[in-house]
Structure formats: structure tokens, C-alpha cells
C-alpha positions as semicolon CSV with decimal commas, in nm:
position;residue;x (nm);y (nm);z (nm)
1;X;0,121;-0,773;-3,338
2;X;0,084;-0,921;-2,993
3;X;-0,240;-0,915;-2,800
4;X;-0,243;-0,686;-2,502
5;X;-0,286;-0,866;-2,174
6;X;-0,568;-0,732;-1,964
7;X;-0,462;-0,664;-1,605
8;X;-0,595;-0,931;-1,376
9;X;-0,837;-0,813;-1,111
10;X;-0,758;-0,985;-0,780
11;X;-1,049;-1,190;-0,645
12;X;-1,261;-1,032;-0,374
13;X;-1,153;-1,139;-0,025
14;X;-1,391;-1,398;0,117
15;X;-1,438;-1,299;0,480
16;X;-1,560;-1,517;0,767
17;X;-1,675;-1,293;1,053
18;X;-1,620;-1,404;1,414
19;X;-1,810;-1,166;1,643
20;X;-1,734;-1,144;2,014
21;X;-2,001;-1,055;2,269
22;X;-2,008;-0,772;2,520
23;X;-2,358;-0,658;2,613
24;X;-2,437;-0,304;2,501
25;X;-2,080;-0,280;2,373
26;X;-2,210;-0,492;2,088
27;X;-2,298;-0,153;1,936
28;X;-1,923;-0,102;1,896
29;X;-1,921;-0,427;1,697
30;X;-2,209;-0,286;1,491
31;X;-1,988;0,006;1,390
32;X;-1,693;-0,219;1,306
33;X;-1,898;-0,454;1,087
34;X;-2,080;-0,165;0,924
35;X;-1,748;-0,012;0,814
36;X;-1,613;-0,348;0,694
37;X;-1,923;-0,390;0,478
38;X;-1,831;-0,070;0,294
39;X;-1,532;-0,256;0,148
40;X;-1,531;-0,470;-0,167
41;X;-1,546;-0,800;0,021
42;X;-1,770;-1,105;0,029
43;X;-1,902;-1,237;0,360
44;X;-1,901;-1,619;0,350
45;X;-1,973;-1,721;0,710
46;X;-2,054;-1,576;1,053
47;X;-1,998;-1,701;1,407
48;X;-2,106;-1,512;1,717
49;X;-2,157;-1,526;2,091
50;X;-2,382;-1,312;2,308
51;X;-2,419;-0,966;2,151
52;X;-2,197;-1,094;1,871
53;X;-2,455;-1,363;1,795
54;X;-2,732;-1,105;1,783
55;X;-2,523;-0,880;1,557
56;X;-2,451;-1,188;1,348
57;X;-2,821;-1,268;1,317
58;X;-2,884;-0,919;1,180
59;X;-2,592;-0,945;0,938
60;X;-2,690;-1,290;0,808
61;X;-3,062;-1,216;0,767
62;X;-2,993;-0,882;0,598
63;X;-2,710;-1,012;0,379
64;X;-2,916;-1,310;0,261
65;X;-3,166;-1,085;0,086
66;X;-2,992;-0,751;0,037
67;X;-2,618;-0,807;0,045
68;X;-2,403;-0,556;0,232
69;X;-2,669;-0,284;0,220
70;X;-2,926;-0,523;0,364
71;X;-2,690;-0,626;0,644
72;X;-2,619;-0,264;0,739
73;X;-2,989;-0,179;0,742
74;X;-3,065;-0,482;0,959
75;X;-2,797;-0,383;1,211
76;X;-2,933;-0,029;1,241
77;X;-3,287;-0,160;1,280
78;X;-3,174;-0,403;1,552
79;X;-2,997;-0,144;1,764
80;X;-3,279;0,105;1,716
81;X;-3,518;-0,148;1,867
82;X;-3,273;-0,222;2,150
83;X;-3,261;0,150;2,235
84;X;-3,640;0,184;2,213
85;X;-3,676;-0,100;2,465
86;X;-3,412;0,041;2,701
87;X;-3,530;0,113;3,057
88;X;-3,271;0,393;3,054
89;X;-3,428;0,572;2,755
90;X;-3,591;0,842;2,975
91;X;-3,242;0,923;3,109
92;X;-3,093;0,986;2,764
93;X;-3,009;1,353;2,821
94;X;-2,744;1,366;2,547
95;X;-2,498;1,654;2,557
96;X;-2,718;1,867;2,782
97;X;-2,606;1,805;3,136
98;X;-2,384;1,519;3,027
99;X;-2,064;1,625;3,209
100;X;-2,254;1,632;3,538
101;X;-2,504;1,353;3,487
102;X;-2,301;1,084;3,308
103;X;-2,047;1,003;3,585
104;X;-2,331;0,965;3,836
105;X;-2,528;0,739;3,602
106;X;-2,224;0,521;3,527
107;X;-2,154;0,478;3,897
108;X;-2,520;0,390;3,956
109;X;-2,511;0,129;3,680
110;X;-2,198;-0,028;3,828
111;X;-2,367;-0,051;4,167
112;X;-2,687;-0,188;4,013
113;X;-2,502;-0,458;3,819
114;X;-2,302;-0,558;4,126
115;X;-2,611;-0,572;4,346
116;X;-2,800;-0,770;4,082
117;X;-2,590;-1,074;4,170
118;X;-2,757;-1,079;4,509
119;X;-3,094;-0,911;4,451
120;X;-3,203;-1,057;4,114
121;X;-3,252;-1,417;4,236
122;X;-3,528;-1,292;4,465
123;X;-3,693;-1,072;4,198
124;X;-3,792;-1,292;3,904
125;X;-3,909;-0,994;3,699
126;X;-3,560;-0,846;3,704
127;X;-3,428;-1,161;3,536
128;X;-3,671;-1,146;3,244
129;X;-3,522;-1,119;2,892
130;X;-3,852;-0,992;2,754
131;X;-3,721;-0,654;2,634
132;X;-3,425;-0,803;2,445
133;X;-3,639;-1,087;2,311
134;X;-3,892;-0,839;2,175
135;X;-3,624;-0,614;2,021
136;X;-3,468;-0,908;1,836
137;X;-3,801;-1,055;1,727
138;X;-3,920;-0,721;1,588
139;X;-3,600;-0,636;1,402
140;X;-3,479;-0,969;1,256
141;X;-3,662;-1,204;1,019
142;X;-3,615;-1,517;1,229
143;X;-3,789;-1,749;0,983
144;X;-3,556;-1,633;0,707
145;X;-3,258;-1,667;0,940
146;X;-3,337;-2,035;1,001
147;X;-3,417;-2,110;0,635
148;X;-3,142;-1,921;0,453
149;X;-2,849;-2,120;0,315
150;X;-2,640;-1,838;0,168
151;X;-2,433;-1,780;0,481
152;X;-2,335;-2,049;0,735
153;X;-2,415;-1,904;1,079
154;X;-2,308;-2,039;1,418
155;X;-2,442;-1,925;1,755
156;X;-2,257;-2,026;2,073
157;X;-2,426;-2,087;2,407
158;X;-2,300;-2,252;2,725
159;X;-2,469;-2,576;2,832
160;X;-2,494;-2,530;3,208
161;X;-2,493;-2,894;3,317
162;X;-2,180;-2,992;3,123
163;X;-2,008;-2,654;3,113
164;X;-1,941;-2,702;2,742
165;X;-2,023;-2,496;2,436
166;X;-2,316;-2,578;2,213
167;X;-2,323;-2,437;1,861
168;X;-2,663;-2,371;1,709
169;X;-2,676;-2,354;1,329
170;X;-2,927;-2,384;1,046
171;X;-3,283;-2,441;1,164
172;X;-3,164;-2,460;1,526
173;X;-3,094;-2,084;1,522
174;X;-3,416;-1,975;1,689
175;X;-3,506;-1,680;1,908
176;X;-3,446;-1,901;2,212
177;X;-3,097;-1,990;2,084
178;X;-3,010;-1,621;2,044
179;X;-3,142;-1,548;2,394
180;X;-2,941;-1,839;2,535
181;X;-2,627;-1,702;2,374
182;X;-2,684;-1,363;2,540
183;X;-2,799;-1,492;2,881
184;X;-2,570;-1,344;3,146
185;X;-2,651;-1,538;3,465
186;X;-2,607;-1,238;3,693
187;X;-2,879;-1,058;3,497
188;X;-3,110;-1,325;3,355
189;X;-3,254;-1,664;3,439
190;X;-3,123;-1,954;3,231
191;X;-3,282;-2,016;2,891
192;X;-3,430;-2,362;2,845
193;X;-3,413;-2,535;2,506
194;X;-3,534;-2,893;2,459
195;X;-3,525;-2,950;2,835
196;X;-3,164;-2,827;2,872
197;X;-3,057;-2,498;3,031
198;X;-2,811;-2,252;2,879
199;X;-2,615;-1,940;2,971
200;X;-2,415;-1,687;2,774
201;X;-2,195;-1,835;2,502
202;X;-1,909;-1,608;2,599
203;X;-1,811;-1,843;2,881
204;X;-1,710;-2,123;2,643
205;X;-1,676;-1,985;2,288
206;X;-1,641;-1,610;2,249
207;X;-1,683;-1,663;1,958
208;X;-1,640;-2,011;1,809
209;X;-1,364;-2,003;1,545
210;X;-1,338;-2,366;1,435
211;X;-1,657;-2,391;1,224
212;X;-1,545;-2,100;1,005
213;X;-1,230;-2,286;0,898
214;X;-1,394;-2,559;0,692
215;X;-1,315;-2,607;0,325
216;X;-1,688;-2,583;0,247
217;X;-1,696;-2,219;0,360
218;X;-1,384;-2,142;0,160
219;X;-1,287;-1,826;0,345
220;X;-0,966;-1,651;0,245
221;X;-0,971;-1,454;0,570
222;X;-1,117;-1,475;0,919
223;X;-1,190;-1,139;1,078
224;X;-1,231;-1,159;1,456
225;X;-1,416;-0,854;1,586
226;X;-1,311;-0,828;1,950
227;X;-1,523;-0,626;2,193
228;X;-1,317;-0,659;2,511
229;X;-0,943;-0,576;2,495
230;X;-0,698;-0,836;2,621
231;X;-0,507;-0,568;2,813
232;X;-0,603;-0,238;2,978
233;X;-0,381;0,035;3,119
234;X;-0,602;0,131;3,414
235;X;-0,812;-0,123;3,601
236;X;-0,961;0,118;3,853
237;X;-1,001;0,052;4,223
238;X;-1,369;0,033;4,306
239;X;-1,547;-0,297;4,360
240;X;-1,751;-0,241;4,045
241;X;-1,440;-0,171;3,837
242;X;-1,261;-0,477;3,972
243;X;-1,562;-0,698;3,900
244;X;-1,579;-0,557;3,549
245;X;-1,218;-0,654;3,487
246;X;-1,276;-1,002;3,634
247;X;-1,565;-1,046;3,390
248;X;-1,354;-0,920;3,098
249;X;-1,072;-1,165;3,176
250;X;-1,321;-1,451;3,202
251;X;-1,488;-1,374;2,870
252;X;-1,156;-1,330;2,689
253;X;-1,005;-1,655;2,822
254;X;-1,158;-1,882;2,558
255;X;-1,072;-1,644;2,272
256;X;-0,714;-1,627;2,399
257;X;-0,702;-2,009;2,415
258;X;-0,855;-2,059;2,071
259;X;-0,634;-1,801;1,901
260;X;-0,319;-1,958;2,041
261;X;-0,429;-2,308;1,941
262;X;-0,531;-2,196;1,593
263;X;-0,201;-2,014;1,537
264;X;-0,005;-2,325;1,638
265;X;-0,215;-2,552;1,415
266;X;-0,166;-2,316;1,122
267;X;0,211;-2,315;1,175
268;X;0,213;-2,695;1,157
269;X;-0,026;-2,710;0,860
270;X;0,178;-2,460;0,660
271;X;0,509;-2,627;0,739
272;X;0,393;-2,965;0,609
273;X;0,224;-3,065;0,286
274;X;-0,092;-3,229;0,415
275;X;-0,338;-3,434;0,214
276;X;-0,605;-3,370;0,474
277;X;-0,847;-3,116;0,318
278;X;-0,933;-2,983;0,663
279;X;-0,569;-2,904;0,739
280;X;-0,526;-2,743;0,397
281;X;-0,831;-2,524;0,460
282;X;-0,695;-2,417;0,800
283;X;-0,354;-2,337;0,650
284;X;-0,505;-2,115;0,381
285;X;-0,711;-1,886;0,603
286;X;-0,554;-1,550;0,689
287;X;-0,619;-1,441;1,049
288;X;-0,707;-1,086;1,146
289;X;-0,788;-0,962;1,498
290;X;-0,957;-0,623;1,504
291;X;-0,898;-0,522;1,866
292;X;-1,097;-0,245;2,039
293;X;-0,949;0,071;2,189
294;X;-0,848;0,057;2,555
295;X;-1,111;0,310;2,659
296;X;-1,388;0,064;2,576
297;X;-1,296;-0,147;2,881
298;X;-1,131;0,103;3,114
299;X;-1,295;0,244;3,427
300;X;-1,408;0,550;3,231
301;X;-1,580;0,339;2,965
302;X;-1,955;0,308;2,925
303;X;-2,140;0,031;3,104
304;X;-2,223;-0,288;2,913
305;X;-2,582;-0,252;3,032
306;X;-2,629;0,109;2,912
307;X;-2,848;0,085;2,602
308;X;-2,946;0,450;2,560
309;X;-2,948;0,555;2,192
310;X;-2,688;0,830;2,242
311;X;-2,450;0,580;2,404
312;X;-2,509;0,320;2,131
313;X;-2,439;0,583;1,865
314;X;-2,113;0,681;2,035
315;X;-2,009;0,314;2,046
316;X;-2,105;0,270;1,681
317;X;-1,889;0,565;1,578
318;X;-1,603;0,432;1,791
319;X;-1,631;0,100;1,608
320;X;-1,635;0,265;1,266
321;X;-1,328;0,472;1,355
322;X;-1,140;0,167;1,485
323;X;-1,224;-0,030;1,170
324;X;-1,115;0,263;0,954
325;X;-0,779;0,274;1,132
326;X;-0,735;-0,101;1,095
327;X;-0,817;-0,090;0,724
328;X;-0,576;0,197;0,664
329;X;-0,296;-0,013;0,812
330;X;-0,398;-0,360;0,696
331;X;-0,631;-0,341;0,395
332;X;-0,364;-0,483;0,163
333;X;-0,339;-0,802;0,371
334;X;-0,699;-0,906;0,301
335;X;-0,695;-1,209;0,075
336;X;-0,315;-1,223;0,089
337;X;-0,169;-1,263;0,438
338;X;-0,245;-1,273;0,810
339;X;-0,221;-0,946;0,999
340;X;-0,249;-1,127;1,335
341;X;0,102;-1,154;1,480
342;X;0,032;-1,303;1,820
343;X;-0,128;-1,242;2,158
344;X;-0,001;-0,954;2,376
345;X;0,200;-1,182;2,605
346;X;0,356;-1,356;2,304
347;X;0,464;-1,022;2,160
348;X;0,627;-0,927;2,494
349;X;0,833;-1,249;2,497
350;X;0,971;-1,193;2,147
């Protein structure tokens, strides 16, 4: 009599999360990550820029002590504090009056953000990150974040003098580092760390992909949670809408560059048998780009500075729905193959 062979259970996918920034649209990223954490996966590393870094801080601190449930609770706590600190909270009218009030408010926010480029330098109080700093400090265990060793965590900021990216990790991930990563120069004064000044990490690494590819992390998959679409159908015609699209193109440029470079390196690494452990690690990682819906960046989309709770909840649900759709189409690729097939312009040329 032969022994029956027990069916082999495939290993859990080991996911490295790369989280793009996008101001209040980081709440969309909250929804995406929250839905991903419902799956039977293991998070093995996180990289983030701007709002992606702050989401990442919540994920890492929560995951270190409570696994997926802890990460989800930390994300909800973070965005609850962001909404509580919002100067727009008194204007959160919800469904009542929304069809009449919302278009006016969105237009006002566009005008305010545009004018901030010229007004804010003369009003130091406007450029204060105090509200965001307080929301992060009250919702994330920053001491644990710096001490924990369970999840490698990388925070990107832009070093102003050199124009290059700096990655904060380990004990260097402080509240100042998170603020530097989220410091949009048109809204906030530069953040100083060790005598050097920094702006938003999205200018130079949105987010940084390279550190997640090391053999030490051992990821089977890299999931890039994109906040700003590469392409949009309708740009709009107002000055505010045009400036929004200019900003989107700027913040996507480094992700576009890094994705193309990584894809080319992987093609080479997989075509050749390399003895270099770094190249072998790069070749093994499956790439996935979870792109947002077009309406997130179109002229009818919510402002990236609108942090009212009702707006954040809508963005969260949009993120969950987008992640659900991606999983329905691509769940079977996790741990097995890349679902990323190329950038939009590459697909057009094929």
C-alpha cells in the first residue's frame, strides 16, 4: 500500500510594498493597502514617499506588533487624526447640500493652492506643518517605528541643496524624517534635519524601489501602490487644473524612470545566469503596479489638500474597490509571475 501524498500548500507570497505619495489622496492608498492586508500574504518590507511614507509608518508600526490587523487599525487611527486636525472639518457637510456646495469648495481649494505659491512665503504660519505633525505623532508609535526590526522601512525625502533623494531607515525614521518626506514646498517651509534642508520625497523617489529588491528582504513580489495615474483622459482648462496636471507629471516622472530601468535590469538578469546575489534577487521579484482610476486625477477629482473625513472615507472606499478589482484579475500571479507588462507608452508602441 502506497502512502498518500499530502497536497502541497504553496508558500504565502512575500510582499514588499512601495507606496506613492499624493497628499490627501493618500487615503486612497489607505484603502488599497487595507484590502491587500485582507489577503493571505506576508509583508516583508515597505518603502514610501510623502503620504506614502506616512501610510508606511502606520503599516510598519502596526504590523510589527499586531500583524495585518494591527496595520489596518493603525491606518484608520492615522487618518482619523488627520481628519480631526483638518481646517476644513467645519465644512464637512456630507451628502446634505453636497451637489451645490462641493463644486464651489473644490474650486476654492484650487484657487487657494495656486495662490499659496505667492502668498505663503509672506505668511509663515500658513507654512507650518504643525497639524500634520501632531496627527502623526498622536497616531503612530514613533519610538517603536525606529526600534522595530521586523519590517525594513525606507522613507524618501529630497535633499534641497543637491537635488538628490535621501532614504531614511532604521533609527533615522523620526517624526522630522516623515515631515520632510511630506513637505510640499508650495505649502510648507523646508524641514531641517542635522543642519540640512529637505522637501517632499516625491520629487526624487516616489517611492524608492531599489531597497526593496535586496536578497535580505527576500520578497517574492513588489506591489507598487500608485496614487497618481500616468495618463488621464481630461486635463481640464483652468489654471488650477493645468497646474495640477503639471504637478502630477512631475511626481510621476521618477516612478516612470525607475520602473523602466527596473524592467530592463530584470530582463537582463533573467536572460543570464548571474552569480551576483543582488542580480539574482532582482530577477526573482515579481512586479505589480496597482494603478488608480482616472477620476482620482481628473478635473472632477477631489483636491489633494481636502482632508475632510467624508472625503477621506470616499477615497478609502475607492482604494478598496480598485484593489478588489486588481485582485480579481491578478490574484493568481502573486508569488508566481509579474502582472506589470509595461508603461502606457510602451504598450502603445507594441
